[in-house]
């Protein structure tokens, strides 16, 4: 098929293969000790059998009040978003106003935070504030400093029907200023299998596997994870479970890697990429699957990395990186290759950044230790692959 645009074929291939949806301390994890954890619970993804390779967002069964359903699990946000009609106690006598902004979809959710009991698959119970959503708007420009939309919102509705489970960390500076650790249900578990969790028995944290999540870390469910120490988050002195984003060093087209952060986001299948200097090897991919030179991009078009350009991500802190992840724009054979790689403008002082999208989990399982501040990866890839893997010199959790 001939196209007047040289990269239109790339957009068509991606449309066929993908379903479009909307510096740390340099320490080896020699102190990542999970032997105190005796209470743990495995929560299966409700769509695990039909979604073994993270083609779609993983879902979890839940119950809140008398309402039982399933909802997407998102590592790119923190906190549970729930349509207000499903949250017991709404409307409250005094609304504690709350909001959450999802930068990938430009959605601004607003409502009231209501303390709730939230059950996972009738197995584990969390006590957390839930955002009872009474308004959803599209916000094209959001300020994390003021926690407000800086331009008029559009497409507002009071009946969003949203149900979303945000389990990420280090997201306060990404438009989620209210995404504190008390909102994360995975690290606020109060009972497992009908028994209260006694102090000191559950090592607070979780692992993400292809089949589901382990809530509570133990010596056995952390075997073969290679870990890196996270920096304390901005509120760590008041909240010891507050940890910063995952450190990384990112190289484009073989240039020296630039220090920054990474996010392995289960919420969508695309990727965002930012370096410390403008990226010029880009084009515009439009909704009608045509392409044009960039910049700038016309309306209804997004900036994409040109096919053939390389991205290398070294995960963790130099010189003892934990894992590596390689991308090639337009690559078909890499199971972790996102549906699209969208370059972002540099942010002076913030270094490089990559949001890999959820296809990253085709090659890795993940661990977050909220008590000790460790982040870990366990490879699902065959040895010798060039797509990614763990570094064998890094600390390895043992039985």
Short mmCIF file of C-alpha atoms in Angstrom, two decimals:
data_model
loop_
_atom_site.label_atom_id
_atom_site.label_comp_id
_atom_site.label_asym_id
_atom_site.label_seq_id
_atom_site.Cartn_x
_atom_site.Cartn_y
_atom_site.Cartn_z
CA UNK A 1 0.00 0.00 0.00
CA UNK A 2 1.40 3.36 -1.03
CA UNK A 3 1.05 6.40 1.20
CA UNK A 4 1.94 10.00 0.58
CA UNK A 5 3.27 10.02 4.16
CA UNK A 6 6.44 7.99 4.73
CA UNK A 7 5.47 6.62 8.18
CA UNK A 8 1.78 5.94 7.74
CA UNK A 9 2.55 2.21 7.47
CA UNK A 10 3.93 2.30 11.00
CA UNK A 11 0.68 3.65 12.39
CA UNK A 12 -1.30 0.97 10.56
CA UNK A 13 0.92 -1.81 11.92
CA UNK A 14 0.55 -0.46 15.46
CA UNK A 15 -3.21 -0.17 15.06
CA UNK A 16 -3.30 -3.83 14.07
CA UNK A 17 -1.10 -5.09 16.90
CA UNK A 18 -2.25 -2.89 19.77
CA UNK A 19 -5.44 -1.87 21.48
CA UNK A 20 -5.11 1.88 22.09
CA UNK A 21 -6.35 3.12 25.44
CA UNK A 22 -6.57 6.06 26.64
CA UNK A 23 18.98 10.22 41.32
CA UNK A 24 18.76 7.47 43.98
CA UNK A 25 21.39 6.38 46.45
CA UNK A 26 23.84 3.91 44.98
CA UNK A 27 23.22 0.96 47.28
CA UNK A 28 22.86 -2.73 46.53
CA UNK A 29 19.87 -4.34 48.18
CA UNK A 30 21.92 -6.23 50.71
CA UNK A 31 19.52 -5.00 53.39
CA UNK A 32 16.34 -5.99 51.54
CA UNK A 33 15.26 -8.47 54.19
CA UNK A 34 11.73 -9.84 54.01
CA UNK A 35 12.12 -12.58 56.61
CA UNK A 36 9.81 -10.78 59.06
CA UNK A 37 6.86 -11.20 56.69
CA UNK A 38 4.62 -14.11 57.66
CA UNK A 39 1.23 -12.87 56.41
CA UNK A 40 0.63 -12.66 52.68
CA UNK A 41 -2.27 -12.99 50.29
CA UNK A 42 -2.42 -13.67 46.57
CA UNK A 43 -5.09 -11.69 44.69
CA UNK A 44 -5.63 -13.04 41.16
CA UNK A 45 -6.39 -10.75 38.26
CA UNK A 46 -10.01 -11.31 37.29
CA UNK A 47 -9.02 -11.28 33.60
CA UNK A 48 -5.77 -13.26 33.99
CA UNK A 49 -6.84 -16.19 31.80
CA UNK A 50 -7.84 -13.95 28.89
CA UNK A 51 -5.04 -11.40 29.39
CA UNK A 52 -1.84 -13.37 30.11
CA UNK A 53 0.41 -10.92 28.25
CA UNK A 54 -0.95 -7.59 29.51
CA UNK A 55 -2.61 -6.74 26.20
CA UNK A 56 -5.28 -5.07 28.32
CA UNK A 57 -5.24 -3.44 31.75
CA UNK A 58 -5.24 -6.09 34.51
CA UNK A 59 -8.45 -6.11 36.55
CA UNK A 60 -9.18 -6.91 40.20
CA UNK A 61 -12.44 -8.08 41.76
CA UNK A 62 -13.58 -5.88 44.64
CA UNK A 63 -16.43 -5.12 47.01
CA UNK A 64 -17.25 -1.75 48.57
CA UNK A 65 -20.38 -1.61 50.71
CA UNK A 66 -22.96 -3.74 48.91
CA UNK A 67 -21.41 -3.17 45.48
CA UNK A 68 -19.26 -5.91 43.92
CA UNK A 69 -17.53 -5.56 40.56
CA UNK A 70 -14.07 -5.48 38.97
CA UNK A 71 -11.83 -2.55 38.10
CA UNK A 72 -8.54 -1.77 36.35
CA UNK A 73 -5.38 -1.87 38.49
CA UNK A 74 -3.18 1.12 37.70
CA UNK A 75 0.45 1.47 38.82
CA UNK A 76 0.58 4.98 37.32
CA UNK A 77 -1.74 6.51 39.93
CA UNK A 78 -2.40 6.30 43.65
CA UNK A 79 -5.85 5.95 45.16
CA UNK A 80 -9.22 4.40 44.40
CA UNK A 81 -11.58 6.33 42.13
CA UNK A 82 -15.20 5.24 42.41
CA UNK A 83 -18.45 6.65 41.05
CA UNK A 84 -20.04 8.41 44.02
CA UNK A 85 -23.24 6.35 43.83
CA UNK A 86 -21.28 3.22 44.82
CA UNK A 87 -19.47 4.70 47.85
CA UNK A 88 -21.21 4.23 51.22
CA UNK A 89 -21.64 7.53 53.06
CA UNK A 90 -21.96 9.71 49.97
CA UNK A 91 -22.87 12.49 50.11
CA UNK A 92 -21.19 13.15 53.46
CA UNK A 93 -22.28 15.89 55.85
CA UNK A 94 -18.91 17.56 55.32
CA UNK A 95 -17.15 16.84 52.06
CA UNK A 96 -13.38 16.54 52.18
CA UNK A 97 -12.80 17.79 48.63
CA UNK A 98 -10.51 15.65 46.54
CA UNK A 99 -9.24 15.39 42.99
CA UNK A 100 -6.99 13.24 40.88
CA UNK A 101 -5.52 14.08 37.49
CA UNK A 102 -4.45 11.37 35.06
CA UNK A 103 -1.97 13.04 32.74
CA UNK A 104 -2.02 10.34 30.04
CA UNK A 105 -5.76 10.78 29.39
CA UNK A 106 -6.04 14.43 30.55
CA UNK A 107 -8.90 13.42 32.83
CA UNK A 108 -9.58 15.40 36.01
CA UNK A 109 -11.70 13.56 38.58
CA UNK A 110 -13.25 15.53 41.46
CA UNK A 111 -15.34 14.54 44.45
CA UNK A 112 -15.06 13.78 48.16
CA UNK A 113 -12.60 11.55 50.00
CA UNK A 114 -14.58 9.10 52.15
CA UNK A 115 -12.96 6.61 54.54
CA UNK A 116 -13.97 3.18 53.29
CA UNK A 117 -13.53 -0.55 53.69
CA UNK A 118 -12.42 -2.04 50.38
CA UNK A 119 -12.29 -5.81 49.83
CA UNK A 120 -10.20 -7.63 47.22
CA UNK A 121 -11.77 -10.88 45.94
CA UNK A 122 -13.21 -11.48 49.45
CA UNK A 123 -9.64 -12.33 50.48
CA UNK A 124 -7.91 -9.16 51.70
CA UNK A 125 -9.44 -6.02 53.17
CA UNK A 126 -8.01 -2.50 53.04
CA UNK A 127 -9.06 0.60 54.93
CA UNK A 128 -8.44 3.69 52.80
CA UNK A 129 -10.04 6.96 51.77
CA UNK A 130 -11.84 6.45 48.44
CA UNK A 131 -12.47 9.34 46.06
CA UNK A 132 -16.25 9.37 45.55
CA UNK A 133 -16.24 10.92 42.08
CA UNK A 134 -19.04 13.38 41.32
CA UNK A 135 -17.38 15.19 38.39
CA UNK A 136 -15.17 14.20 35.47
CA UNK A 137 -13.74 16.79 33.06
CA UNK A 138 -11.06 16.91 30.39
CA UNK A 139 -8.22 19.25 31.38
CA UNK A 140 -5.58 19.90 28.74
CA UNK A 141 -3.25 21.80 31.12
CA UNK A 142 -2.98 20.94 34.81
CA UNK A 143 -0.74 22.54 37.43
CA UNK A 144 0.68 20.27 40.13
CA UNK A 145 1.68 23.37 42.09
CA UNK A 146 -1.88 24.70 42.43
CA UNK A 147 -3.64 21.34 41.98
CA UNK A 148 -5.95 23.00 39.49
CA UNK A 149 -6.65 23.06 35.77
CA UNK A 150 -5.06 26.18 34.29
CA UNK A 151 -7.42 26.34 31.29
CA UNK A 152 -11.21 25.91 31.06
CA UNK A 153 -12.23 22.28 31.39
CA UNK A 154 -14.31 20.54 28.71
CA UNK A 155 -16.62 17.53 28.29
CA UNK A 156 -17.65 17.58 31.96
CA UNK A 157 -20.06 14.97 33.30
CA UNK A 158 -21.45 14.11 36.72
CA UNK A 159 -22.08 10.48 35.76
CA UNK A 160 -18.65 9.11 34.87
CA UNK A 161 -19.24 5.54 36.08
CA UNK A 162 -15.54 5.39 36.97
CA UNK A 163 -14.02 2.58 39.03
CA UNK A 164 -10.25 2.56 39.11
CA UNK A 165 -7.70 1.16 41.57
CA UNK A 166 -4.47 3.19 41.73
CA UNK A 167 -1.63 1.31 43.48
CA UNK A 168 1.42 3.31 42.37
CA UNK A 169 3.93 5.28 44.45
CA UNK A 170 5.94 8.46 44.03
CA UNK A 171 3.15 10.09 42.02
CA UNK A 172 2.61 13.28 44.09
CA UNK A 173 4.55 15.38 41.58
CA UNK A 174 2.71 14.00 38.54
CA UNK A 175 -0.60 15.80 38.93
CA UNK A 176 -1.60 13.60 41.88
CA UNK A 177 -0.79 15.87 44.80
CA UNK A 178 -3.31 14.01 46.98
CA UNK A 179 -1.90 10.58 46.08
CA UNK A 180 -0.44 9.94 49.53
CA UNK A 181 0.38 6.48 50.83
CA UNK A 182 -2.77 6.37 52.98
CA UNK A 183 -4.73 6.19 49.69
CA UNK A 184 -2.90 3.10 48.36
CA UNK A 185 -5.02 0.02 49.16
CA UNK A 186 -2.16 -2.43 48.63
CA UNK A 187 -0.18 -1.04 51.58
CA UNK A 188 -3.12 -0.49 53.93
CA UNK A 189 -4.34 -4.05 54.42
CA UNK A 190 -6.11 -4.70 57.74
CA UNK A 191 -7.25 -8.30 57.37
CA UNK A 192 -6.49 -11.40 55.30
CA UNK A 193 -8.75 -14.45 54.98
CA UNK A 194 -11.01 -13.15 57.71
CA UNK A 195 -8.25 -12.58 60.29
CA UNK A 196 -6.95 -9.20 61.42
CA UNK A 197 -3.37 -8.45 60.43
CA UNK A 198 -1.36 -8.22 63.63
CA UNK A 199 1.40 -5.58 63.88
CA UNK A 200 4.74 -6.83 62.57
CA UNK A 201 3.35 -9.87 60.73
CA UNK A 202 2.82 -8.39 57.26
CA UNK A 203 5.84 -6.83 55.54
CA UNK A 204 4.12 -3.94 53.79
CA UNK A 205 4.52 -4.15 50.04
CA UNK A 206 3.50 -6.18 47.03
CA UNK A 207 4.63 -8.01 43.93
CA UNK A 208 3.00 -7.92 40.49
CA UNK A 209 3.02 -11.10 38.43
CA UNK A 210 1.28 -12.15 35.24
CA UNK A 211 -1.44 -13.91 37.22
CA UNK A 212 -2.07 -11.40 40.01
CA UNK A 213 -0.52 -9.66 43.00
CA UNK A 214 1.01 -10.84 46.27
CA UNK A 215 0.05 -8.49 49.11
CA UNK A 216 2.64 -8.71 51.87
CA UNK A 217 6.26 -9.60 51.15
CA UNK A 218 7.89 -12.79 52.41
CA UNK A 219 11.17 -14.60 51.84
CA UNK A 220 9.43 -17.05 49.51
CA UNK A 221 7.45 -14.67 47.26
CA UNK A 222 10.46 -12.40 46.67
CA UNK A 223 12.89 -15.05 45.42
CA UNK A 224 14.89 -14.05 42.32
CA UNK A 225 13.93 -10.37 42.48
CA UNK A 226 16.82 -7.98 41.86
CA UNK A 227 16.32 -4.77 43.81
CA UNK A 228 17.44 -1.15 43.99
CA UNK A 229 17.13 1.36 46.82
CA UNK A 230 14.66 4.18 46.31
CA UNK A 231 15.16 7.72 47.53
CA UNK A 232 12.83 8.96 50.28
CA UNK A 233 9.78 10.79 48.95
CA UNK A 234 9.00 14.44 49.69
CA UNK A 235 6.93 13.54 52.78
CA UNK A 236 9.07 10.67 54.04
CA UNK A 237 9.92 12.38 57.33
CA UNK A 238 6.21 12.37 58.24
CA UNK A 239 5.31 9.18 56.35
CA UNK A 240 7.94 6.41 56.30
CA UNK A 241 6.10 4.63 53.45
CA UNK A 242 6.61 7.60 51.09
CA UNK A 243 9.23 6.78 48.45
CA UNK A 244 10.33 8.55 45.28
CA UNK A 245 10.01 7.26 41.72
CA UNK A 246 12.19 4.49 40.30
CA UNK A 247 15.63 5.78 39.23
CA UNK A 248 16.87 5.15 35.71
CA UNK A 249 19.40 6.31 33.14
CA UNK A 250 18.02 6.71 29.61
CA UNK A 251 19.90 6.78 26.32
CA UNK A 252 18.50 7.67 22.89
CA UNK A 253 20.32 6.55 19.73
CA UNK A 254 23.46 5.54 21.62
CA UNK A 255 24.08 8.91 23.30
CA UNK A 256 25.36 8.89 26.90
CA UNK A 257 22.48 8.02 29.18
CA UNK A 258 20.76 10.80 31.11
CA UNK A 259 19.80 10.31 34.75
CA UNK A 260 16.11 10.44 35.52
CA UNK A 261 13.17 8.30 36.55
CA UNK A 262 11.00 5.53 35.16
CA UNK A 263 7.41 4.34 35.50
CA UNK A 264 6.12 0.91 34.55
CA UNK A 265 2.50 1.82 34.05
CA UNK A 266 -0.17 -0.88 33.84
CA UNK A 267 -2.76 1.76 32.92
CA UNK A 268 -2.01 2.09 29.20
CA UNK A 269 -0.08 0.49 26.35
CA UNK A 270 1.83 3.47 24.93
CA UNK A 271 5.09 4.97 26.16
CA UNK A 272 6.18 8.51 27.05
CA UNK A 273 9.82 9.53 26.67
CA UNK A 274 11.65 12.66 27.81
CA UNK A 275 15.33 13.55 27.61
CA UNK A 276 17.22 16.59 28.88
CA UNK A 277 17.40 18.04 25.35
CA UNK A 278 14.70 18.23 22.65
CA UNK A 279 14.24 15.06 20.62
CA UNK A 280 14.30 15.72 16.89
CA UNK A 281 13.84 12.19 15.56
CA UNK A 282 10.04 12.41 15.69
CA UNK A 283 6.99 12.61 13.45
CA UNK A 284 3.24 13.18 13.91
CA UNK A 285 0.90 10.18 13.94
CA UNK A 286 -2.72 11.21 13.44
CA UNK A 287 -6.01 9.57 14.35
CA UNK A 288 -6.72 8.77 10.69
CA UNK A 289 -3.40 6.86 10.62
CA UNK A 290 -1.70 9.36 8.35
CA UNK A 291 1.56 11.00 9.37
CA UNK A 292 3.22 14.36 8.86
CA UNK A 293 6.62 15.86 9.69
CA UNK A 294 7.05 17.28 13.18
CA UNK A 295 7.02 19.63 14.96
CA UNK A 296 4.47 21.06 15.31
CA UNK A 297 1.75 18.44 15.20
CA UNK A 298 -1.73 19.27 13.91
CA UNK A 299 -4.80 18.74 16.07
CA UNK A 300 -5.70 15.06 16.61
CA UNK A 301 -2.09 14.05 16.03
CA UNK A 302 0.59 13.04 18.54
CA UNK A 303 4.37 13.19 18.49
CA UNK A 304 5.98 9.79 17.94
CA UNK A 305 9.52 8.51 17.80
CA UNK A 306 10.56 7.65 14.24
CA UNK A 307 10.93 3.97 13.38
CA UNK A 308 14.52 2.76 13.65
CA UNK A 309 15.61 4.94 16.54
CA UNK A 310 16.78 3.24 19.73
CA UNK A 311 16.01 3.76 23.40
CA UNK A 312 18.03 2.08 26.16
CA UNK A 313 16.89 2.22 29.78
CA UNK A 314 19.17 1.24 32.66
CA UNK A 315 16.92 0.71 35.69
CA UNK A 316 18.25 1.50 39.14
CA UNK A 317 21.28 3.50 40.23
CA UNK A 318 24.75 3.60 38.68
CA UNK A 319 27.01 1.77 38.62
CA UNK A 320 25.02 -1.22 39.88
CA UNK A 321 21.92 -1.03 37.74
CA UNK A 322 19.25 -3.59 38.52
CA UNK A 323 17.92 -4.27 35.03
CA UNK A 324 17.97 -3.05 31.43
CA UNK A 325 15.28 -2.51 28.82
CA UNK A 326 15.83 -1.86 25.10
CA UNK A 327 13.43 -0.42 22.53
CA UNK A 328 13.63 0.21 18.82
CA UNK A 329 11.06 2.51 17.23
CA UNK A 330 8.77 0.45 15.00
CA UNK A 331 10.13 -2.87 16.25
CA UNK A 332 7.72 -5.77 15.75
CA UNK A 333 9.54 -8.71 17.35
CA UNK A 334 10.01 -7.24 20.85
CA UNK A 335 7.08 -8.37 23.05
CA UNK A 336 7.63 -5.35 25.33
CA UNK A 337 7.61 -2.79 22.53
CA UNK A 338 4.85 -0.25 23.26
CA UNK A 339 2.17 0.64 20.76
CA UNK A 340 3.74 4.07 20.34
CA UNK A 341 6.63 6.05 21.87
CA UNK A 342 5.61 9.68 22.40
CA UNK A 343 8.44 12.17 23.03
CA UNK A 344 7.83 14.94 25.58
CA UNK A 345 9.44 18.36 25.89
CA UNK A 346 12.44 18.62 28.25
CA UNK A 347 11.77 19.79 31.82
CA UNK A 348 14.83 21.70 33.06
CA UNK A 349 16.11 20.23 36.29
CA UNK A 350 14.00 17.07 36.09
CA UNK A 351 16.31 14.95 33.94
CA UNK A 352 15.10 12.15 31.70
CA UNK A 353 11.90 10.15 32.10
CA UNK A 354 10.22 7.15 30.56
CA UNK A 355 6.79 5.67 31.10
CA UNK A 356 7.14 2.29 29.44
CA UNK A 357 3.46 1.37 29.41
CA UNK A 358 2.14 -1.98 30.59
CA UNK A 359 3.72 -4.17 27.89
CA UNK A 360 6.87 -3.90 30.03
CA UNK A 361 5.28 -6.58 32.24
CA UNK A 362 5.55 -9.09 29.42
CA UNK A 363 9.22 -9.22 30.32
CA UNK A 364 9.30 -8.50 34.05
CA UNK A 365 7.53 -9.00 37.34
CA UNK A 366 7.77 -6.18 39.87
CA UNK A 367 8.20 -5.71 43.63
CA UNK A 368 7.60 -2.66 45.83
CA UNK A 369 8.72 -2.68 49.46
CA UNK A 370 6.95 0.17 51.24
CA UNK A 371 8.76 -0.52 54.52
CA UNK A 372 12.36 -0.52 53.34
CA UNK A 373 12.07 1.48 50.11
CA UNK A 374 13.24 -1.22 47.73
CA UNK A 375 12.02 -1.69 44.17
CA UNK A 376 12.68 -4.99 42.46
CA UNK A 377 12.35 -6.74 39.11
CA UNK A 378 12.28 -10.41 38.23
CA UNK A 379 12.84 -11.34 34.60
CA UNK A 380 10.30 -13.35 32.61
CA UNK A 381 12.51 -13.21 29.52
CA UNK A 382 14.69 -16.04 28.22
CA UNK A 383 18.39 -15.74 28.97
CA UNK A 384 20.38 -14.11 26.18
CA UNK A 385 17.58 -11.90 24.85
CA UNK A 386 18.53 -8.39 23.78
CA UNK A 387 15.16 -6.91 24.76
CA UNK A 388 15.95 -6.67 28.46
CA UNK A 389 16.85 -8.53 31.61
CA UNK A 390 18.30 -8.26 35.10
CA UNK A 391 21.95 -7.67 35.90
CA UNK A 392 23.41 -10.67 37.66
CA UNK A 393 25.81 -8.53 39.71
CA UNK A 394 22.86 -6.86 41.48
CA UNK A 395 21.63 -8.17 44.80
CA UNK A 396 19.36 -11.18 44.41
CA UNK A 397 16.74 -12.07 46.98
CA UNK A 398 17.33 -15.62 48.22
CA UNK A 399 15.21 -18.17 50.04
#
